[in-house]
Short mmCIF file of C-alpha atoms and ligand atoms in Angstrom, two decimals:
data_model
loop_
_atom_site.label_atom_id
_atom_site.label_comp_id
_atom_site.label_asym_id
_atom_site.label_seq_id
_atom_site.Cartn_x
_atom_site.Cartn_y
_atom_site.Cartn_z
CA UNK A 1 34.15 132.07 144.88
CA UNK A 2 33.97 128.52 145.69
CA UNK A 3 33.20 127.60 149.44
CA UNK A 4 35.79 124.01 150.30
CA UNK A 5 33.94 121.24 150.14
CA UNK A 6 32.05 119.95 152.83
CA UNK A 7 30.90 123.85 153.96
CA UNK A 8 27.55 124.73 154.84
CA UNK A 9 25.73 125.88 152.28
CA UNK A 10 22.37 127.94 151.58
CA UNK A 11 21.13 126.08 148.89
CA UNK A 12 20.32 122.88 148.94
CA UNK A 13 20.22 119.82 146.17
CA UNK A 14 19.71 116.22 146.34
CA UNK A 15 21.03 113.90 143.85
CA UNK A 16 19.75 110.04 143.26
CA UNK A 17 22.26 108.11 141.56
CA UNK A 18 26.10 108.06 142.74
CA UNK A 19 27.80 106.56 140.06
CA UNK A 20 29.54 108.77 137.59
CA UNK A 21 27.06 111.31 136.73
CA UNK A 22 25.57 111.77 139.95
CA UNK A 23 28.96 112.32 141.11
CA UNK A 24 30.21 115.04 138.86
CA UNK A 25 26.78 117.28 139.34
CA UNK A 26 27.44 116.57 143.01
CA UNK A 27 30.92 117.64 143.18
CA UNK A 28 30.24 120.71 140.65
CA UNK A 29 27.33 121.73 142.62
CA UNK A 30 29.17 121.70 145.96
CA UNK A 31 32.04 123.50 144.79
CA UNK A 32 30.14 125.75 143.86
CA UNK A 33 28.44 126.21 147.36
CA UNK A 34 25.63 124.03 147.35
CA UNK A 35 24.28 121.73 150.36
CA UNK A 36 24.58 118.70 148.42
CA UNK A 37 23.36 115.31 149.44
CA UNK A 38 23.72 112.29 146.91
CA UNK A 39 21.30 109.13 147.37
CA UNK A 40 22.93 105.77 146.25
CA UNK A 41 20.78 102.59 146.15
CA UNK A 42 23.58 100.37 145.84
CA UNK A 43 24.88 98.89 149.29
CA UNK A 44 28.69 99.73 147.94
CA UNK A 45 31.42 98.18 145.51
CA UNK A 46 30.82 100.72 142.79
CA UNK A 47 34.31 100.99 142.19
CA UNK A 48 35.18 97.17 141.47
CA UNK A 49 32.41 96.94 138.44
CA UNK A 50 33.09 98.57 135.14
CA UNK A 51 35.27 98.06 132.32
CA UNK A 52 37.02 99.91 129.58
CA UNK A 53 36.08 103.25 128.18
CA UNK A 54 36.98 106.02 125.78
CA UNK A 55 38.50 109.14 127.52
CA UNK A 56 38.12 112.90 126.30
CA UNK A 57 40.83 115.62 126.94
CA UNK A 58 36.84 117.30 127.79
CA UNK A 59 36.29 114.59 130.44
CA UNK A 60 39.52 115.51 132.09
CA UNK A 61 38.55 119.46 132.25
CA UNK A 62 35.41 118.67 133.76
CA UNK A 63 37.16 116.33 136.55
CA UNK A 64 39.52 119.14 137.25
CA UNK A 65 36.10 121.57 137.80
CA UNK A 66 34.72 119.02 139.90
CA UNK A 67 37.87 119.55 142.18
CA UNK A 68 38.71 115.26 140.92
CA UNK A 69 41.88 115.49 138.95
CA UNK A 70 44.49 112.89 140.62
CA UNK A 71 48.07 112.59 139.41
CA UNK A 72 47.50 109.08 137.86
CA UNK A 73 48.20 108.93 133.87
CA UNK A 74 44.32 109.53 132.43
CA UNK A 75 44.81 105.63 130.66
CA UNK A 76 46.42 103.83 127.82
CA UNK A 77 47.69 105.97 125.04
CA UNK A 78 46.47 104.13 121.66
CA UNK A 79 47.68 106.13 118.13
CA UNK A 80 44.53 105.08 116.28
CA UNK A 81 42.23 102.35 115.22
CA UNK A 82 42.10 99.83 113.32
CA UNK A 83 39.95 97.12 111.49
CA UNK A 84 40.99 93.50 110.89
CA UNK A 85 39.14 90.78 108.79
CA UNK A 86 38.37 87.27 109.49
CA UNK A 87 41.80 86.23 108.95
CA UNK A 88 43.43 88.90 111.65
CA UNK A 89 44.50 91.04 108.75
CA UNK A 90 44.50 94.27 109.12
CA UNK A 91 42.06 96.16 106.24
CA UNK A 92 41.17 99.71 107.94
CA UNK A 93 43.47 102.19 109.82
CA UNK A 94 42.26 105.48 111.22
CA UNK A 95 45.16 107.77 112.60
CA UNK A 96 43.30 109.17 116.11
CA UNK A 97 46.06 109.36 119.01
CA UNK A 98 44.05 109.19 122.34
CA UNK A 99 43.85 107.43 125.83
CA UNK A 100 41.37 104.60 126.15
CA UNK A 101 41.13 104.10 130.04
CA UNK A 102 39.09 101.71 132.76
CA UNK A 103 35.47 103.05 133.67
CA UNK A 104 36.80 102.66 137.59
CA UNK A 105 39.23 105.68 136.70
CA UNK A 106 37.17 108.26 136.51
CA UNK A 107 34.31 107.26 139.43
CA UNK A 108 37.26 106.60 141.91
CA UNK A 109 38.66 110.27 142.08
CA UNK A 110 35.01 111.78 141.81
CA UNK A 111 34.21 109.35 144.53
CA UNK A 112 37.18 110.30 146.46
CA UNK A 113 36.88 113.91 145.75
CA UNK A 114 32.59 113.92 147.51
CA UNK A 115 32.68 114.30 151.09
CA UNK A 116 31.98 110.88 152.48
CA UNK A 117 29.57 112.34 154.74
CA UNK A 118 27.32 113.08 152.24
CA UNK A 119 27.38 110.05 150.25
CA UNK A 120 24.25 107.89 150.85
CA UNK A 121 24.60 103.77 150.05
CA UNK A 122 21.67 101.67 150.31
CA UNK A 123 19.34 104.31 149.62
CA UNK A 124 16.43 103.54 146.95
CA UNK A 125 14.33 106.29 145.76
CA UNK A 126 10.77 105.10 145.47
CA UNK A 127 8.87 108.49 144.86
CA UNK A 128 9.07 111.94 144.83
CA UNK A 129 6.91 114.71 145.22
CA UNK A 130 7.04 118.95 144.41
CA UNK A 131 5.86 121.86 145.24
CA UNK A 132 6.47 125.55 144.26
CA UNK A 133 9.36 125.66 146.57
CA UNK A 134 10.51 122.51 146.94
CA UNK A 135 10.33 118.90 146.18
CA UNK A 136 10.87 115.63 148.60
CA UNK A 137 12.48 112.43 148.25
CA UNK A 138 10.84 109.69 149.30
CA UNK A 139 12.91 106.13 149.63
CA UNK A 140 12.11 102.66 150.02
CA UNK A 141 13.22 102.27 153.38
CA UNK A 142 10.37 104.82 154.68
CA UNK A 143 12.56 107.94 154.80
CA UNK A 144 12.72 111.40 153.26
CA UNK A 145 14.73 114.14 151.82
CA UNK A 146 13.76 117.81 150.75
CA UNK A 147 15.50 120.54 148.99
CA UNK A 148 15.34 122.80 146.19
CA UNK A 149 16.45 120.81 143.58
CA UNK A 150 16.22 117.19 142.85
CA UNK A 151 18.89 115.45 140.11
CA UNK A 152 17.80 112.25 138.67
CA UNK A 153 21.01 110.71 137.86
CA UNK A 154 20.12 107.08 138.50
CA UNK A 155 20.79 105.89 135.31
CA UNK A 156 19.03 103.91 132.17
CA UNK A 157 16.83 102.76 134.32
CA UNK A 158 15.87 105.55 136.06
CA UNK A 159 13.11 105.87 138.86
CA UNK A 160 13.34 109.55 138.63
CA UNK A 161 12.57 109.45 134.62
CA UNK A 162 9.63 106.94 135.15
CA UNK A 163 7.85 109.50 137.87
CA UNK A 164 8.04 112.46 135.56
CA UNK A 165 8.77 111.21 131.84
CA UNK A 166 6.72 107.56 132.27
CA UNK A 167 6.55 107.80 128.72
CA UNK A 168 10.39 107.62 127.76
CA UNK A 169 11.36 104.21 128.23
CA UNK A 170 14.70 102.38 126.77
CA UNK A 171 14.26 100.76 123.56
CA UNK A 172 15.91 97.47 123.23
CA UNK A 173 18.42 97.62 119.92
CA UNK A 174 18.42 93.83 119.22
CA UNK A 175 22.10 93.50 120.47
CA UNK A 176 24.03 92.97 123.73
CA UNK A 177 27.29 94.55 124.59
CA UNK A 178 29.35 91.39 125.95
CA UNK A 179 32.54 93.17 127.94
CA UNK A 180 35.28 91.62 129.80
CA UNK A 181 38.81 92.04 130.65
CA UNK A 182 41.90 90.25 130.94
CA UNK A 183 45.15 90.77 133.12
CA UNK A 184 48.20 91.60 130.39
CA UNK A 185 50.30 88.74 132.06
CA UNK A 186 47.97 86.13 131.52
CA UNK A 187 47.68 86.33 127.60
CA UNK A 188 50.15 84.23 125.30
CA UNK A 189 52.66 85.55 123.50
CA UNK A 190 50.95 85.49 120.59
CA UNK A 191 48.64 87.91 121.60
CA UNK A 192 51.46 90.22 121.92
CA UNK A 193 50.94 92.01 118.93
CA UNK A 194 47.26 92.63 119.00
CA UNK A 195 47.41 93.72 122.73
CA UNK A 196 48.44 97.62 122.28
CA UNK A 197 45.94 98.10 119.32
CA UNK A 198 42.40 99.70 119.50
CA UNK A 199 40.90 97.07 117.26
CA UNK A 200 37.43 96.40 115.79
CA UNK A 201 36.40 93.12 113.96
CA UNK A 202 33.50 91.45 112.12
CA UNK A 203 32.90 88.06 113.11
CA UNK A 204 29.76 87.58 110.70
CA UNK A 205 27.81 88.21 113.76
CA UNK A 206 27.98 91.66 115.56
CA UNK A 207 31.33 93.49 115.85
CA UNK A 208 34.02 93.09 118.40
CA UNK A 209 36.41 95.65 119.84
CA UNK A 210 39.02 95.47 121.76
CA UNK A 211 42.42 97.70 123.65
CA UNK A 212 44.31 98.03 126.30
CA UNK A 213 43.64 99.73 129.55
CA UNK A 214 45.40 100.07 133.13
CA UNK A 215 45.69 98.17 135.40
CA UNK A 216 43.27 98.03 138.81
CA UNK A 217 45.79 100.09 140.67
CA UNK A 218 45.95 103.06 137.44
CA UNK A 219 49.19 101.16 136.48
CA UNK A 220 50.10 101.78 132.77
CA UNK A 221 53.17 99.83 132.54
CA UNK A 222 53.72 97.11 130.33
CA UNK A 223 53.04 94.13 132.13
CA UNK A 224 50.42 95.51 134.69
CA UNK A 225 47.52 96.61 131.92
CA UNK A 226 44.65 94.91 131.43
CA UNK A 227 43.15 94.41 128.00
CA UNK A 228 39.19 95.40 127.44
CA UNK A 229 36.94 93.26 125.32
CA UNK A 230 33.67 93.84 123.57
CA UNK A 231 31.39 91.81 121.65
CA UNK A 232 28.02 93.51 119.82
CA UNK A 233 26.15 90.18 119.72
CA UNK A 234 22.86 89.77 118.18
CA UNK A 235 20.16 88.61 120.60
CA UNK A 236 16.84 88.54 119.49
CA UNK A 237 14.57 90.33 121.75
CA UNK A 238 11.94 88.04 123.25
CA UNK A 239 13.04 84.45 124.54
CA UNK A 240 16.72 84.54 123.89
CA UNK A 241 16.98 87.66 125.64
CA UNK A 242 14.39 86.62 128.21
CA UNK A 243 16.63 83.35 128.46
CA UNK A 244 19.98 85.72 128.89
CA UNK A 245 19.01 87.92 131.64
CA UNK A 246 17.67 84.67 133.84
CA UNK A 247 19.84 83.71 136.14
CA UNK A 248 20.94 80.52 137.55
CA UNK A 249 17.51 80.14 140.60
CA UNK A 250 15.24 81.31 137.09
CA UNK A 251 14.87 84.98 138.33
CA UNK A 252 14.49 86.98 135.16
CA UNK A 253 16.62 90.60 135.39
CA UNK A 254 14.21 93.46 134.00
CA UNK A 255 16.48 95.61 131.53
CA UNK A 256 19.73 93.77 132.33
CA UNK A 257 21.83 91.66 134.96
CA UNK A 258 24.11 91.38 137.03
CA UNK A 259 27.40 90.24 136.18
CA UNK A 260 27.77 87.80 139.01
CA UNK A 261 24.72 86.00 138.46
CA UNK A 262 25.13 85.55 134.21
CA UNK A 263 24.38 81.64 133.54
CA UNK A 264 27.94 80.02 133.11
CA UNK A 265 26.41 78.28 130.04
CA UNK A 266 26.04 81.98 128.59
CA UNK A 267 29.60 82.62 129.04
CA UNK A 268 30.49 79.11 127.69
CA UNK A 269 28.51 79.69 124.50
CA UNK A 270 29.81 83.18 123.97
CA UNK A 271 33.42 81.45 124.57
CA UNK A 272 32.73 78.70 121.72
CA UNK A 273 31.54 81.23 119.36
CA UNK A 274 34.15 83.24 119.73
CA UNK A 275 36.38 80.14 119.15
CA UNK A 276 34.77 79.65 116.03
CA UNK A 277 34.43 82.75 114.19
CA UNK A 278 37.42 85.45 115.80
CA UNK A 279 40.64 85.50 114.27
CA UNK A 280 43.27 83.29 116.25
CA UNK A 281 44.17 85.26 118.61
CA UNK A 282 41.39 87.39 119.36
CA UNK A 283 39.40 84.77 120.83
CA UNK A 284 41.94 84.12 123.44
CA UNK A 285 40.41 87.52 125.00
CA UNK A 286 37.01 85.64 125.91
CA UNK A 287 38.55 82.58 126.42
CA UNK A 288 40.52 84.08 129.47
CA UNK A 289 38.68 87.16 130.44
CA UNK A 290 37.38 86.10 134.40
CA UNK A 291 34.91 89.13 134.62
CA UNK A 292 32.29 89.33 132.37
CA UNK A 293 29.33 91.81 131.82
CA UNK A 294 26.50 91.51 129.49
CA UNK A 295 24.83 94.62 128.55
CA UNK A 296 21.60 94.60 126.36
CA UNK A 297 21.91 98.32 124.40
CA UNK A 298 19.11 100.16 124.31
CA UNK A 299 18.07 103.86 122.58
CA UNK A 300 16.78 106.25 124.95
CA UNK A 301 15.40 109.55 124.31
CA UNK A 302 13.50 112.13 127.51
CA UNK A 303 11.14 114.85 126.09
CA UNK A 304 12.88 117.09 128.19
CA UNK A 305 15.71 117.62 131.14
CA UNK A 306 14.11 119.88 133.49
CA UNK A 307 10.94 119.07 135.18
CA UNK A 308 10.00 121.98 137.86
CA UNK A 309 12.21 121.38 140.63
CA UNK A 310 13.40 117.92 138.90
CA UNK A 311 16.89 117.49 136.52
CA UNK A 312 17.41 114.56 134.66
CA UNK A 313 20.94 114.13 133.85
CA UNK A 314 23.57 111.54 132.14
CA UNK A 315 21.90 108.13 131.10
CA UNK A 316 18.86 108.65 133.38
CA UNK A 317 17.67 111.27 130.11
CA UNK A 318 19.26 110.26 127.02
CA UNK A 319 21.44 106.96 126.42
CA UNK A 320 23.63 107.06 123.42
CA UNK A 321 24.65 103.06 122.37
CA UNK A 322 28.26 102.69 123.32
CA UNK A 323 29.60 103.17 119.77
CA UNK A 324 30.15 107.04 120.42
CA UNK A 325 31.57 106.43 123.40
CA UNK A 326 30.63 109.63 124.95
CA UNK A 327 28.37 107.93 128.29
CA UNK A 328 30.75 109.41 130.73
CA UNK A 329 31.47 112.63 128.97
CA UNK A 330 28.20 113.53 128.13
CA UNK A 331 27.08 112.73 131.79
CA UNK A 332 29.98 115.33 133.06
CA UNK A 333 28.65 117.83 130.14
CA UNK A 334 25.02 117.54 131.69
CA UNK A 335 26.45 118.18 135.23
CA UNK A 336 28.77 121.15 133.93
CA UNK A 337 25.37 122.94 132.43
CA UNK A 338 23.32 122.26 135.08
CA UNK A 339 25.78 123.72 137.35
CA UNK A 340 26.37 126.74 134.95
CA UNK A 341 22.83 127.08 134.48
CA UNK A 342 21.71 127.53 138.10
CA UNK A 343 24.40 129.79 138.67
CA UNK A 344 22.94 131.61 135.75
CA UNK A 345 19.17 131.98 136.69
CA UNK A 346 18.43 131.64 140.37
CA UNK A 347 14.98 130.13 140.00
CA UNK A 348 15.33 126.54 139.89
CA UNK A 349 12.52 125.86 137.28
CA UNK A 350 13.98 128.55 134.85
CA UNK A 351 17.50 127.19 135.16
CA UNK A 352 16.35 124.23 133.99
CA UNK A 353 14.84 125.18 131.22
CA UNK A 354 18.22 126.67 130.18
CA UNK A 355 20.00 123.64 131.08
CA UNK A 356 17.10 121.39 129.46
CA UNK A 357 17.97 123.86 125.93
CA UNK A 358 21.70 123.39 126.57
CA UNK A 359 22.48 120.35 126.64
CA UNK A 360 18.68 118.40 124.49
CA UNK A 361 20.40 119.27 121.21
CA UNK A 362 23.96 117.28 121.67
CA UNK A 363 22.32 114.41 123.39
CA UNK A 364 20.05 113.74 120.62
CA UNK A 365 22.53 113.90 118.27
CA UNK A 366 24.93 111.58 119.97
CA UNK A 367 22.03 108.81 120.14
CA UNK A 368 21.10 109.96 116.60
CA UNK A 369 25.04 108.96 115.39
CA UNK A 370 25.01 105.94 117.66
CA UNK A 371 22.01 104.36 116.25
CA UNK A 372 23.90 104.57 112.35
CA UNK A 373 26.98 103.06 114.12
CA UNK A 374 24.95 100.51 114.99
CA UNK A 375 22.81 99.97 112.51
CA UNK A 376 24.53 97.58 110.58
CA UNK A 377 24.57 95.12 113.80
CA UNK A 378 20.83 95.25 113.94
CA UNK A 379 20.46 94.18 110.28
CA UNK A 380 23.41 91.20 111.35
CA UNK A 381 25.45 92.44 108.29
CA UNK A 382 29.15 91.27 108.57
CA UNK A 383 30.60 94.47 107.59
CA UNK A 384 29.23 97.69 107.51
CA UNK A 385 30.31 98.51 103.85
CA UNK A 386 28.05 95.01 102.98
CA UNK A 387 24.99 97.50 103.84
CA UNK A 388 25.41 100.55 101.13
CA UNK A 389 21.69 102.37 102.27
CA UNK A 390 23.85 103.26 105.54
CA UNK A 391 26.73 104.95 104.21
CA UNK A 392 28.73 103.97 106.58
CA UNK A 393 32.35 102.14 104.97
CA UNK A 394 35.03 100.61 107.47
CA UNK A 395 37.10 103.53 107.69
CA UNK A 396 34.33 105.85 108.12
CA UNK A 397 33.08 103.96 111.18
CA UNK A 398 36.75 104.39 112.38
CA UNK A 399 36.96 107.62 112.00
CA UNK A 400 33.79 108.29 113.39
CA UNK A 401 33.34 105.47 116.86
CA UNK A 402 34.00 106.21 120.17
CA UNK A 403 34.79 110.11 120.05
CA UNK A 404 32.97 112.98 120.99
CA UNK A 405 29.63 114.05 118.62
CA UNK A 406 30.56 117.88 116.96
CA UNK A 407 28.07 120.20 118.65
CA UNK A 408 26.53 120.89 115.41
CA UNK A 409 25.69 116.87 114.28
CA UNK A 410 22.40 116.06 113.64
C1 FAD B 1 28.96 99.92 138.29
C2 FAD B 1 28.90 100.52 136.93
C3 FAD B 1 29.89 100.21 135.99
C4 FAD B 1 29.88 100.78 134.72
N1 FAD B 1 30.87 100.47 133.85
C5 FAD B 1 30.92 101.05 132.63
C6 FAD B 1 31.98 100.76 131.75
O1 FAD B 1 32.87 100.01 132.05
N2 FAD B 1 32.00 101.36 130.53
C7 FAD B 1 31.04 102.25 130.17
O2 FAD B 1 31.11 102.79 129.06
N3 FAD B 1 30.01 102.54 130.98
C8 FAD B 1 29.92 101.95 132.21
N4 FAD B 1 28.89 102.24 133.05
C9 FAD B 1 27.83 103.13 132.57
C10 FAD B 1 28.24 104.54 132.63
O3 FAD B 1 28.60 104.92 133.93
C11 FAD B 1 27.06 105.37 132.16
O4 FAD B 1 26.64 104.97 130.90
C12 FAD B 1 27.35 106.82 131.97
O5 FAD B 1 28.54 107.22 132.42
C13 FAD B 1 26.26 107.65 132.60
O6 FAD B 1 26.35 107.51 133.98
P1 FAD B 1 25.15 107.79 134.92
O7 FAD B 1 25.73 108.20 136.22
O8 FAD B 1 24.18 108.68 134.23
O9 FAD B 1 24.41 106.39 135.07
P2 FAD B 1 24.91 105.06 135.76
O10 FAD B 1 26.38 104.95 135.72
O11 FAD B 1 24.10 103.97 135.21
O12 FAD B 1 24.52 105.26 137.31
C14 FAD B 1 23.22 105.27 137.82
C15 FAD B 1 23.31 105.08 139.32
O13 FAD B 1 22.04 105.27 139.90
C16 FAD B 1 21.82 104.27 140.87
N5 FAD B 1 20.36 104.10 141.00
C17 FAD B 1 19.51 103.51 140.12
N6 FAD B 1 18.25 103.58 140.56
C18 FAD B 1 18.29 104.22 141.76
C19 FAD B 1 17.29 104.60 142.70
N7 FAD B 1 15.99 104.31 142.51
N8 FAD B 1 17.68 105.24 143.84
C20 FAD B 1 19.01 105.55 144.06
N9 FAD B 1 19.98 105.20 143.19
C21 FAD B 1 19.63 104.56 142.05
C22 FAD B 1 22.53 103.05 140.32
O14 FAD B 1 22.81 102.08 141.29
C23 FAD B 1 23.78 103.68 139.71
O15 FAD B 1 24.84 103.77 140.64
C24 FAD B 1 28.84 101.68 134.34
C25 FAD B 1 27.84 102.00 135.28
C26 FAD B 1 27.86 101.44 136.57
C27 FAD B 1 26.79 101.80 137.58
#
């Protein structure tokens, strides 16, 4: 039985990384009467960042196991996709009823649902060290943490990964995720009809998507949404890139920056092009959007999950590219076998070699699919059907983006 959370606990687990994934391992593993402490090296205002994402009848199970189902609807209910060509027309429909929902609507109740007591801002973790019956923390700021387990769950970037796996590293794809989003009452009317759709279009450079999702308060009311953008945009890797994540005092961002400091001249030029090549009024998303986020996509692949005492979990051990649209639920999968397997095997090292065997298989195969989803972007084809060596034909890429990999892809 589940002790409430917030009860002392015998065993204990520390988790680096409180955004999404750290969360749901945090809130699984505490419900399930762990001693949890979670290690955030972000200062706050997690919950303001983020955009739009897919959501998973999956992800909402999960939430409700992690003791972080609210009452709000899960998002925007969309009936499908579909695919439009340079002139706005549509030329690809894919019937696939689902909610497409903000990024901020699944990290606020997993947020809200961690005791705040245990939730650890401004805390950087700069090494780490293990022994046969434990393994220590050790953060930037001089201080320490020990337990039992350790869960890397700080992301692509992770300083977990890079003291155990060095030799995993992100591979940049050639292209950069541009995201923004717009308030519903601030588009025209012409962008009326286009607003409720879950769209995807081929400029002649990249692909864009866009749909709706709620508002910043969960609203889903006409009126109160907001409408998601995103823009696959070739950027060679090397100076442009280099040139993209430098910000305005010529600090260049390793890996990728952050949205307040892009160069308004990059936001300018992505605003011109769109201008130029998007249907009429599809550019009017860029041209009003007041948040942006530029997000280089990289292919990431761990050797393994479990490292003695040390998990790695969500995008700190395998990142999918966005077109599966499966980051979030794939980070809650991770968290829901790790749980599973430590209530399973009580020796920490053993459990993870179950959970490493659980959950290697589906996360290769969802960065296998998202690489052929992608590759058409990487070759700067207009249209994946242009490419016939990938197999891949417009209503095949509908059918197949931004939903959950079958267990048995590969
Ligand atoms: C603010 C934010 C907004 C996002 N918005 C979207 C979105 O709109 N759409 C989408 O599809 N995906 C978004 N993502 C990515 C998405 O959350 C992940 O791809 C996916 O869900 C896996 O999550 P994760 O928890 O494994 O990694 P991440 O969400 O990347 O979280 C990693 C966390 O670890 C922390 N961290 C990093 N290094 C350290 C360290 N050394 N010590 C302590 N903490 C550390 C980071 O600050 C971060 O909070 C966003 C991520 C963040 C952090």
């Amino acid at each position: 039985m589940a002790k409430p959370p917030g009860a002392s606990a015998g065993r204990h687990a520390i988790v680096i990384g409180g955004s999404v994934g750290g969360l749901f391992a945090a809130n699984l593993l505490l419900r399930r009467g762990w001693d949890v402490q979670v290690f955030e090296k972000a200062t706050g205002g997690l919950e303001s960042r983020g955009t739009g994402i897919a959501y998973h009848p999956e992800t909402e199970a999960i939430l409700a196991l992690a003791g972080a189902r609210d009452k709000h609807a899960p998002g925007v209910r969309v009936e499908g996709r579909c695919a439009v060509d340079a002139m706005g027309t549509v030329v690809a429909r894919q019937l696939y009823p689902q909610y497409v929902t903000a990024w901020g609507r699944i990290f606020n109740p997993l947020r809200a649902a961690f005791p705040a007591g245990r939730y650890h801002g401004g805390r950087e973790l700069a090494n780490l060290s293990q022994d046969a019956g434990s393994v220590t923390a050790h953060f930037a700021d001089g201080s320490r943490a020990t337990a039992e387990l350790l869960v890397g769950a700080d992301g692509f970037r992770s300083a977990v990964r890079a003291i155990v796996a060095p030799q995993a590293v992100p591979v940049y794809a050639g292209y950069v995720g541009w995201r923004g989003l717009v308030e519903e009452r601030e588009f025209s009317p012409d962008f009326a009809p286009v607003f409720g759709q879950f769209t995807f279009g081929f400029p002649g450079h990249g692909e864009t998507i866009g749909y709706p999702i709620p508002g910043l308060d969960d609203s889903v009311a006409p009126g109160e949404r907001r409408y998601n953008f995103l823009w696959y945009y070739p950027v060679d890797a090397g100076a442009a890139l280099t040139d993209l994540l430098t910000d305005a005092s010529g600090r260049v961002h390793a890996w990728s920056i952050p949205p307040a400091l892009i160069r308004p001249e990059h936001i300018a030029a992505l605003q011109r092009d769109a201008a130029a090549r998007l249907p009429a009024p599809y550019a009017e998303a860029p041209r009003r959007a007041r948040q942006f986020l530029v997000q280089p996509i990289y292919d990431l692949e761990s050797p393994a999950m479990g490292f003695g005492r040390v998990a790695l979990l969500g995008d700190a051990a395998f990142v999918a590219r966005p077109h599966v649209g499966v980051g979030v639920l794939k980070a809650a999968e991770d968290a829901l076998a790790l749980a599973g397997a430590l209530e399973a095997e009580p020796e920490v090292p053993a459990a993870l070699m179950r959970y490493g065997a659980a959950r290697i298989p589906p996360s290769r195969a969802a960065v296998a699919m998202s690489r052929h989803l992608g590759a058409f972007i990487e070759r700067r084809l207009p249209r994946p059907e242009a490419d016939p060596g990938l197999g891949l034909t417009l209503p095949r890429l509908l059918e197949l983006s931004g939903r959950p990999v079958p267990r048995d892809a590969h």
